[in-house]
mmCIF file of C-alpha atoms in Angstrom:
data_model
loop_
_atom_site.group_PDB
_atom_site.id
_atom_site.type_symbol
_atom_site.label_atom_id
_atom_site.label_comp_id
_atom_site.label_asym_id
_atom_site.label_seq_id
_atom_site.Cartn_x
_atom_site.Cartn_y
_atom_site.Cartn_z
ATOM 1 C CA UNK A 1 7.613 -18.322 -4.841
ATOM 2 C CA UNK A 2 5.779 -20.532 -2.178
ATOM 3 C CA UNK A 3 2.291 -19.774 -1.720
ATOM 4 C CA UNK A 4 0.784 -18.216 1.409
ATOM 5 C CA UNK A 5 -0.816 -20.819 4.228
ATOM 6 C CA UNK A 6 -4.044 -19.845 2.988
ATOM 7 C CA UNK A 7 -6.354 -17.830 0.537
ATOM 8 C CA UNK A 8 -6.462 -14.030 1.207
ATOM 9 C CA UNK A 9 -7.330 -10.788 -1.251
ATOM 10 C CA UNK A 10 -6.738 -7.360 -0.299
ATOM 11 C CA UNK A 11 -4.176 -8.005 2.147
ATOM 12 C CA UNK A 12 -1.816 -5.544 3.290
ATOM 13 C CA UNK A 13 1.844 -6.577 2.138
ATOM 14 C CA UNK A 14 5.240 -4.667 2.729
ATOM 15 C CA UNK A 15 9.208 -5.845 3.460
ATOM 16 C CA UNK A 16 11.004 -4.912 6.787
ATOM 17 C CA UNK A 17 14.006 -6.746 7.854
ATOM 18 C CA UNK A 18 14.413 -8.286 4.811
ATOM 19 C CA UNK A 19 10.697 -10.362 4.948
ATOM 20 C CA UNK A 20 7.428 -9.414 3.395
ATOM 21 C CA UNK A 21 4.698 -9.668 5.828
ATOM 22 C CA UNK A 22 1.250 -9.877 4.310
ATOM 23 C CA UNK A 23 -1.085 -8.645 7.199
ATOM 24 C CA UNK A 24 -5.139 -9.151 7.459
ATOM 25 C CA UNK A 25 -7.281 -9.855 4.294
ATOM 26 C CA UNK A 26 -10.189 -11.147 3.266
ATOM 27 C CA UNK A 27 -9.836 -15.365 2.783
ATOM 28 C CA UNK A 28 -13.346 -15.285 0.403
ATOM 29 C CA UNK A 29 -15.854 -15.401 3.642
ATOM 30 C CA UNK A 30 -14.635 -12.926 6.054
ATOM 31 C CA UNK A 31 -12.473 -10.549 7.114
ATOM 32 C CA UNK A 32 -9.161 -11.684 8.888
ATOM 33 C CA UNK A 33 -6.549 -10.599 11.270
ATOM 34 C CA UNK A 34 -3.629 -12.878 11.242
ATOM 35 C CA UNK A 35 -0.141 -11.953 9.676
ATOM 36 C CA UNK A 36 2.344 -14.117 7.980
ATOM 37 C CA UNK A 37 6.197 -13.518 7.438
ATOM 38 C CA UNK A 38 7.682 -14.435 3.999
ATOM 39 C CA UNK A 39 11.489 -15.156 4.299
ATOM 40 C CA UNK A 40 13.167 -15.111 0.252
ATOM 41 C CA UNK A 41 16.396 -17.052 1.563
ATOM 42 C CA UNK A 42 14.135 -19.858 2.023
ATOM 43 C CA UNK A 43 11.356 -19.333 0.126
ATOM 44 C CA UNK A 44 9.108 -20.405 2.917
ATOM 45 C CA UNK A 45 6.349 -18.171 4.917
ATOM 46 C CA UNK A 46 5.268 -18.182 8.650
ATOM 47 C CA UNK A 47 3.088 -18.094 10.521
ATOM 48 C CA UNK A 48 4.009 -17.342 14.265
ATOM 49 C CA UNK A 49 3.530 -13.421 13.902
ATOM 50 C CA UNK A 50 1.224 -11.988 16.297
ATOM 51 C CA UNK A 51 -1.943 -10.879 15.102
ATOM 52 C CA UNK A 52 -3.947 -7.611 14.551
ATOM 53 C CA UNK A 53 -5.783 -6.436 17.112
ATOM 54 C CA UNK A 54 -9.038 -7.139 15.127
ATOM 55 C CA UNK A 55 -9.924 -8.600 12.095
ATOM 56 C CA UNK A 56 -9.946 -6.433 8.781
ATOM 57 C CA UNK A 57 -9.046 -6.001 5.111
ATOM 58 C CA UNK A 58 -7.629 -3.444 2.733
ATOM 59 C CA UNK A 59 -5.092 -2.413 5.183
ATOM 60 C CA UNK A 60 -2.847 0.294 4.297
ATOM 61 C CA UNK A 61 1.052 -0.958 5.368
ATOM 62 C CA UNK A 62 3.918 0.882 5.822
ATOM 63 C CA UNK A 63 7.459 0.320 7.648
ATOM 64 C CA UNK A 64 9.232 2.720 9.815
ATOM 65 C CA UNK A 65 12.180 2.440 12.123
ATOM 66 C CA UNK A 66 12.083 -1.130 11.278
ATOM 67 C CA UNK A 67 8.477 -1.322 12.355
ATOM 68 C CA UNK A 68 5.511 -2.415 10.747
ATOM 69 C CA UNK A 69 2.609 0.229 10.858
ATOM 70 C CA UNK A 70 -0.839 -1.033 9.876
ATOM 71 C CA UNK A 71 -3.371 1.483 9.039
ATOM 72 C CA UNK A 72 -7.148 1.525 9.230
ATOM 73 C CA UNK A 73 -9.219 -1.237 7.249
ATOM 74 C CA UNK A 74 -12.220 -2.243 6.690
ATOM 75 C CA UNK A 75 -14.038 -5.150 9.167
ATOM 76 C CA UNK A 76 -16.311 -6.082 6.443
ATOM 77 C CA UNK A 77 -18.920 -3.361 7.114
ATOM 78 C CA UNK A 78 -16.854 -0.518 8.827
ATOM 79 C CA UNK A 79 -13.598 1.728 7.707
ATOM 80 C CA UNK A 80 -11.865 2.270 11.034
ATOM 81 C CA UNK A 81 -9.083 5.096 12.151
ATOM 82 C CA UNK A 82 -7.189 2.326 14.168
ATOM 83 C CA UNK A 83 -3.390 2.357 13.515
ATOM 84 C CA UNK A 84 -1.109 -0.101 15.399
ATOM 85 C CA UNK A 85 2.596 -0.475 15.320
ATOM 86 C CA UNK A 86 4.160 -4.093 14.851
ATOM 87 C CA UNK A 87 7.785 -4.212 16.805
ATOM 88 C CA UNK A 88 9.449 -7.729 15.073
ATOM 89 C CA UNK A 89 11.588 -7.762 17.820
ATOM 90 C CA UNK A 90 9.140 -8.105 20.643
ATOM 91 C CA UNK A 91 6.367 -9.842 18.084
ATOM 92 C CA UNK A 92 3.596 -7.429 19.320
ATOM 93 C CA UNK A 93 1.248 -4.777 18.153
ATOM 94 C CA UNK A 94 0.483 -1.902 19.686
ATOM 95 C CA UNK A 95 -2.117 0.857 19.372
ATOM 96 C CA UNK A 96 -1.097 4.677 18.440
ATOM 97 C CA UNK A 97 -2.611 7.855 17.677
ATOM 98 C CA UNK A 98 -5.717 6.920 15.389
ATOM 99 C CA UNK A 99 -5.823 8.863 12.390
ATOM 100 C CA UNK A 100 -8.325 11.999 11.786
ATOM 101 C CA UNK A 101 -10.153 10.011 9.077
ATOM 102 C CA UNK A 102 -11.705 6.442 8.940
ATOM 103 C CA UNK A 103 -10.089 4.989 5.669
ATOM 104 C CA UNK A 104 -10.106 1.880 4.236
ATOM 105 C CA UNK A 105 -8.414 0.622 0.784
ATOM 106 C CA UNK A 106 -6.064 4.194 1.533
ATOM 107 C CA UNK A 107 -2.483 4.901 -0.098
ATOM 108 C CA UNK A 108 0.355 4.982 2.618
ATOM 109 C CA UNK A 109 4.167 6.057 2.312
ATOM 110 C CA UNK A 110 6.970 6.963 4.627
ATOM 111 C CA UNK A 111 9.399 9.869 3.410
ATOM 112 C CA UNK A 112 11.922 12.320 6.013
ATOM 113 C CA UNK A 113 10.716 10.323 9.373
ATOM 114 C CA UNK A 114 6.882 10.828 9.040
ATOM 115 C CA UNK A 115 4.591 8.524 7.823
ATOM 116 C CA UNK A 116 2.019 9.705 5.099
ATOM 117 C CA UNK A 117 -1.782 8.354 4.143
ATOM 118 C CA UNK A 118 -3.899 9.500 1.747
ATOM 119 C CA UNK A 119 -7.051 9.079 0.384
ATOM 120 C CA UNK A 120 -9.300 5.629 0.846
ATOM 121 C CA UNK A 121 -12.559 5.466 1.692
ATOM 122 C CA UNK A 122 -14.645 6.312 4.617
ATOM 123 C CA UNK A 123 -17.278 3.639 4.548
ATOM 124 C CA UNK A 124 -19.339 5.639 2.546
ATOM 125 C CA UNK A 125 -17.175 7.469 -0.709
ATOM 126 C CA UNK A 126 -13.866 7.978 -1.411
ATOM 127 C CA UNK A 127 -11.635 10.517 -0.163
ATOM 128 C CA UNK A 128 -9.132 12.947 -1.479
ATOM 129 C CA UNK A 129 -7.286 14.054 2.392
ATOM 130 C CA UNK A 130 -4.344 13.589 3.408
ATOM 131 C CA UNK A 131 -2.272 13.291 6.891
ATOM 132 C CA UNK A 132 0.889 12.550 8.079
ATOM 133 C CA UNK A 133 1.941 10.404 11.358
ATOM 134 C CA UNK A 134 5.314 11.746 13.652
ATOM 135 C CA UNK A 135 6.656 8.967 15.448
ATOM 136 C CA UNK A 136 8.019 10.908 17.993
ATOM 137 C CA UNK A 137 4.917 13.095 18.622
ATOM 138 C CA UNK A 138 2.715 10.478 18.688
ATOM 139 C CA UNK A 139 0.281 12.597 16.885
ATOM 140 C CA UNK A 140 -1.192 13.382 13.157
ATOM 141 C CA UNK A 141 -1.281 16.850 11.007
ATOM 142 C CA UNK A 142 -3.638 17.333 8.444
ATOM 143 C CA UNK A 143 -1.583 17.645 5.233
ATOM 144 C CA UNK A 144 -2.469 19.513 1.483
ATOM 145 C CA UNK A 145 -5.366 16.972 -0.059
ATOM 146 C CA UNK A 146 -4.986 14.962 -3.526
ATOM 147 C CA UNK A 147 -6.154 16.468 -6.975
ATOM 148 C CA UNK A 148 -8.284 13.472 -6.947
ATOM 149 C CA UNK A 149 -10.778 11.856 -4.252
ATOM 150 C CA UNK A 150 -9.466 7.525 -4.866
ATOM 151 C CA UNK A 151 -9.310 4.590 -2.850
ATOM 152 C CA UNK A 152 -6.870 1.524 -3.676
ATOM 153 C CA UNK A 153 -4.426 3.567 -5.070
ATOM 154 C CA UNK A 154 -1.266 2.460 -5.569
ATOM 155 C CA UNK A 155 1.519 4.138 -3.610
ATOM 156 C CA UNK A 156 5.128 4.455 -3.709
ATOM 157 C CA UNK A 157 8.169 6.885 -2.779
ATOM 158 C CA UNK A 158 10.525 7.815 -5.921
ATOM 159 C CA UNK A 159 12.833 10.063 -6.002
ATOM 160 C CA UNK A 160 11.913 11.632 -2.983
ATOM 161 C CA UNK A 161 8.057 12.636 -3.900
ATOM 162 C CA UNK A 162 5.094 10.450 -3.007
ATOM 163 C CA UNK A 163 3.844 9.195 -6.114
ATOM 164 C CA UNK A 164 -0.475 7.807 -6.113
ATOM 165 C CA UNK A 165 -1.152 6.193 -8.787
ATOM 166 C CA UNK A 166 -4.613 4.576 -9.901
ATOM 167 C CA UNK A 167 -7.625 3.588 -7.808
ATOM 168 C CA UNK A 168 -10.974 4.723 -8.101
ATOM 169 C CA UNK A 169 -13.204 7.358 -7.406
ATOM 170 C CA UNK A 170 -17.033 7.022 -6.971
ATOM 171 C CA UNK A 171 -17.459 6.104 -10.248
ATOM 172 C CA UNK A 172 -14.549 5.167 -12.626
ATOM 173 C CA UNK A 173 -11.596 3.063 -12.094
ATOM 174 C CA UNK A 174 -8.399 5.607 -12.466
ATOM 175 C CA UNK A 175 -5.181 6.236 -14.724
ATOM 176 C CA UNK A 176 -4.312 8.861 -13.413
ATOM 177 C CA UNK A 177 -1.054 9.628 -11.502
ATOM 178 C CA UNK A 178 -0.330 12.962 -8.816
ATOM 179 C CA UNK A 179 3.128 13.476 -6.578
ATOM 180 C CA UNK A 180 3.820 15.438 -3.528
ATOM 181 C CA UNK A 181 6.869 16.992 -3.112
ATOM 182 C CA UNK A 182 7.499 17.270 0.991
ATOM 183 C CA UNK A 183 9.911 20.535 0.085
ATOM 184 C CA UNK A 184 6.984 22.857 -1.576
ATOM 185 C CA UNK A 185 4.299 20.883 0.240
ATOM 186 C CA UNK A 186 2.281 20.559 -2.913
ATOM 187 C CA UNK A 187 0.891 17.836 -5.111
ATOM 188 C CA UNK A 188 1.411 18.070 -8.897
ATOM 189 C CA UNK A 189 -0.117 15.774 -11.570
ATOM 190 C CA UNK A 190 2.005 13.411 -13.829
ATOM 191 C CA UNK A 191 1.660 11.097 -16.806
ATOM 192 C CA UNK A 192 -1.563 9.134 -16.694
ATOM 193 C CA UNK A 193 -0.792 5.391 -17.061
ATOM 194 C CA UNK A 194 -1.417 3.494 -19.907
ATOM 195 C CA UNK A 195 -4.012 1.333 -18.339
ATOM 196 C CA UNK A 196 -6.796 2.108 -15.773
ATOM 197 C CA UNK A 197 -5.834 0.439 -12.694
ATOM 198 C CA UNK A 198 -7.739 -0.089 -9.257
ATOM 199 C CA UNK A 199 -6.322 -1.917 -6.827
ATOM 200 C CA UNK A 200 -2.903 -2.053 -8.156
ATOM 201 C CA UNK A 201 0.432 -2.068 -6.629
ATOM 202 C CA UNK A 202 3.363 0.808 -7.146
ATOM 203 C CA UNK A 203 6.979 -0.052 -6.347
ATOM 204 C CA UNK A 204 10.143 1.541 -6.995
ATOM 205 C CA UNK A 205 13.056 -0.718 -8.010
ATOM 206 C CA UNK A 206 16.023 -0.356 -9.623
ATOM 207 C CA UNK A 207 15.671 3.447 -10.510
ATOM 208 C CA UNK A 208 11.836 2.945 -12.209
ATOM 209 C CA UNK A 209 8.805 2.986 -10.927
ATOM 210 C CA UNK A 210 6.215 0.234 -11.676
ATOM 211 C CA UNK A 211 2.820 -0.439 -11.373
ATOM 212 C CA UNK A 212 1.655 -3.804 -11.104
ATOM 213 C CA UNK A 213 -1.640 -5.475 -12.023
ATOM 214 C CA UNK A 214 -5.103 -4.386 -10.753
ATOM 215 C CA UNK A 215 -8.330 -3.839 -12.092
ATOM 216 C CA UNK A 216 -9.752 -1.696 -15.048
ATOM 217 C CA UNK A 217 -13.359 -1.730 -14.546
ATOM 218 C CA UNK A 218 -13.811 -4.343 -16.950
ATOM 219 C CA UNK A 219 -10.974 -7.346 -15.869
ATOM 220 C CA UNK A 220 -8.544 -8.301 -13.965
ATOM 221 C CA UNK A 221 -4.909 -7.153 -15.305
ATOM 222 C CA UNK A 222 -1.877 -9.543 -14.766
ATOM 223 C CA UNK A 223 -0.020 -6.737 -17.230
ATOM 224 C CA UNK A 224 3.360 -4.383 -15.608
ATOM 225 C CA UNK A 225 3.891 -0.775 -16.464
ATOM 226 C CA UNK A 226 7.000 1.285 -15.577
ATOM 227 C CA UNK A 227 7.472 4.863 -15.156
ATOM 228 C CA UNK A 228 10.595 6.313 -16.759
ATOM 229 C CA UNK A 229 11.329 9.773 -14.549
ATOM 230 C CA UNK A 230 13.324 11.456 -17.080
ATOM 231 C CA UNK A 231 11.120 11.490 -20.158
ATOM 232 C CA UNK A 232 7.962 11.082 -17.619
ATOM 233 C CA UNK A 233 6.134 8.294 -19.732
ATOM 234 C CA UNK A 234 4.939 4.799 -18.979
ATOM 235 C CA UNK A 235 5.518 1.959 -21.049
ATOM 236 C CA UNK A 236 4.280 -1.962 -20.798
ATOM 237 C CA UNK A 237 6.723 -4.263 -19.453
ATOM 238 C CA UNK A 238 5.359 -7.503 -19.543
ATOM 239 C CA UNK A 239 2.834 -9.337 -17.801
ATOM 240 C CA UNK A 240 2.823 -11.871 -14.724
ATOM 241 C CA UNK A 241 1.472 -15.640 -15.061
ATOM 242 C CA UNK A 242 -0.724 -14.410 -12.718
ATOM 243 C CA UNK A 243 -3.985 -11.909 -13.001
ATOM 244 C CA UNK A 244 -3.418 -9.954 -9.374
ATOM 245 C CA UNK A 245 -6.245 -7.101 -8.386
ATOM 246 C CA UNK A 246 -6.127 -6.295 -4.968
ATOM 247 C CA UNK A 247 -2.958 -7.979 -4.141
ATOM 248 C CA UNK A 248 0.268 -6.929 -2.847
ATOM 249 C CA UNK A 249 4.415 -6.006 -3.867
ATOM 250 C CA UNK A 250 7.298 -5.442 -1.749
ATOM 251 C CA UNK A 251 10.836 -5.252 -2.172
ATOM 252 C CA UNK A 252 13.533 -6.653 -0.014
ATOM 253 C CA UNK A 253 17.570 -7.058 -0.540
ATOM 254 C CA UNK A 254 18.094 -10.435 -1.870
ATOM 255 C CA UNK A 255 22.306 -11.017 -1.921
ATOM 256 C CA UNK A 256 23.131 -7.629 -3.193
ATOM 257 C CA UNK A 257 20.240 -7.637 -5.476
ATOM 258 C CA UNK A 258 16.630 -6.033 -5.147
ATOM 259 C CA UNK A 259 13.925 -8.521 -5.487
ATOM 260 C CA UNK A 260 9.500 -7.964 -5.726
#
């Protein structure tokens, strides 16, 4: 896969449209705000995606209604509440409702038309809260909060629950793993992982769920879990050539195939 134009860690990544965009980041000296659009036809990224409206990292990304949504950050010394909607079609952002909480490094997901963000941190500790975004309101609800206060959780939707897996809390990188089920509004806890795993990614593919790299407090992991549903346990499944902590997965449709 080609490389991005330049170096960036905890960027925001997620696939609308059938590209990956990888929005904002940190390039190793400062925060920044510029997106890039990966296209897997052609194995080639680019650049000529409108901006952010300000420069910042550990973005939480989402799409909806074949929209990007990019969610508070971090500008290098300040978690924000901004949220701004990128239309593909027109190639602009534009500011909506800001959330209730600053949050940087927080878990996002969209299930049944609203879009869902949990946890992060404020600037100053982690948080365990949780709100959800209507499109069509234009406005956020406080929702039921986590089991666990984390930031740079991974986050997924599988079999119709949010799942938040990983992170860290204020003092210990995390294994463990909660759900929320939209129908009985409630989060329940599930099958630690095998590995403790901050900044890791969570993606659903082909019927499993799998988390991807990270950090456990003590190196960076280039191992794979996956999630088996049925018998709810984790097992290893390889390991990239790559060590990846505070990177980013999507999935897009790749000639009637999925492809991370």
């Amino acid at each position: 896969m080609a490389p991005l134009s330049g170096r960036r860690g905890d960027v925001g990544v997620c696939g609308v449209g059938g590209f990956i965009y990888a929005v904002g980041g940190h390039d190793g000296i400062s925060c920044v705000r510029n997106v890039e659009r990966y296209d897997p036809n052609t194995d080639t990224w680019s650049s000529d995606v409108a901006p952010l409206s300000s420069a910042r990292s550990r973005v939480g990304l989402a799409a909806m209604d074949e929209c990007l949504f990019a969610l508070g950050g971090c500008d290098g010394t300040t978690s924000t509440n901004i949220v701004e909607r990128y239309d593909p079609k027109m190639n602009m952002w534009l500011k909506v409702a800001p959330m209730n909480y600053r949050r940087a490094g927080a878990a996002v997901a969209v299930l049944a038309g609203f879009l869902y963000v949990m946890g992060g941190s404020d600037g100053e500790s982690p948080l365990n809260t949780v709100e959800r975004y209507s499109p069509t309101e234009d406005s956020w609800t406080i929702c039921p909060a986590m089991g666990s206060w984390r930031e740079n959780a991974g986050c997924t939707v599988f079999q119709d629950k949010i799942y938040v897996a990983g992170g860290r809390d204020d003092i210990h990188e995390l294994s463990t793993v909660e759900r929320f089920d939209i129908k009985t509004f409630r989060w329940s806890p599930v099958m630690p992982m095998k590995s403790k795993r901050n900044q890791a990614a969570l993606v659903a593919l082909n019927g499993f769920l799998l988390a991807v790299g990270g950090n456990d407090g003590i190196t960076d992991l280039n191992t794979v879990e996956i999630y088996d549903y049925e018998t709810n346990t984790w097992r290893h499944f390889g390991s990239m050539k790559f060590k990846h902590p505070g990177g980013g997965a999507g999935v897009v449709k790749m000639e009637q195939r999925d492809a991370l």
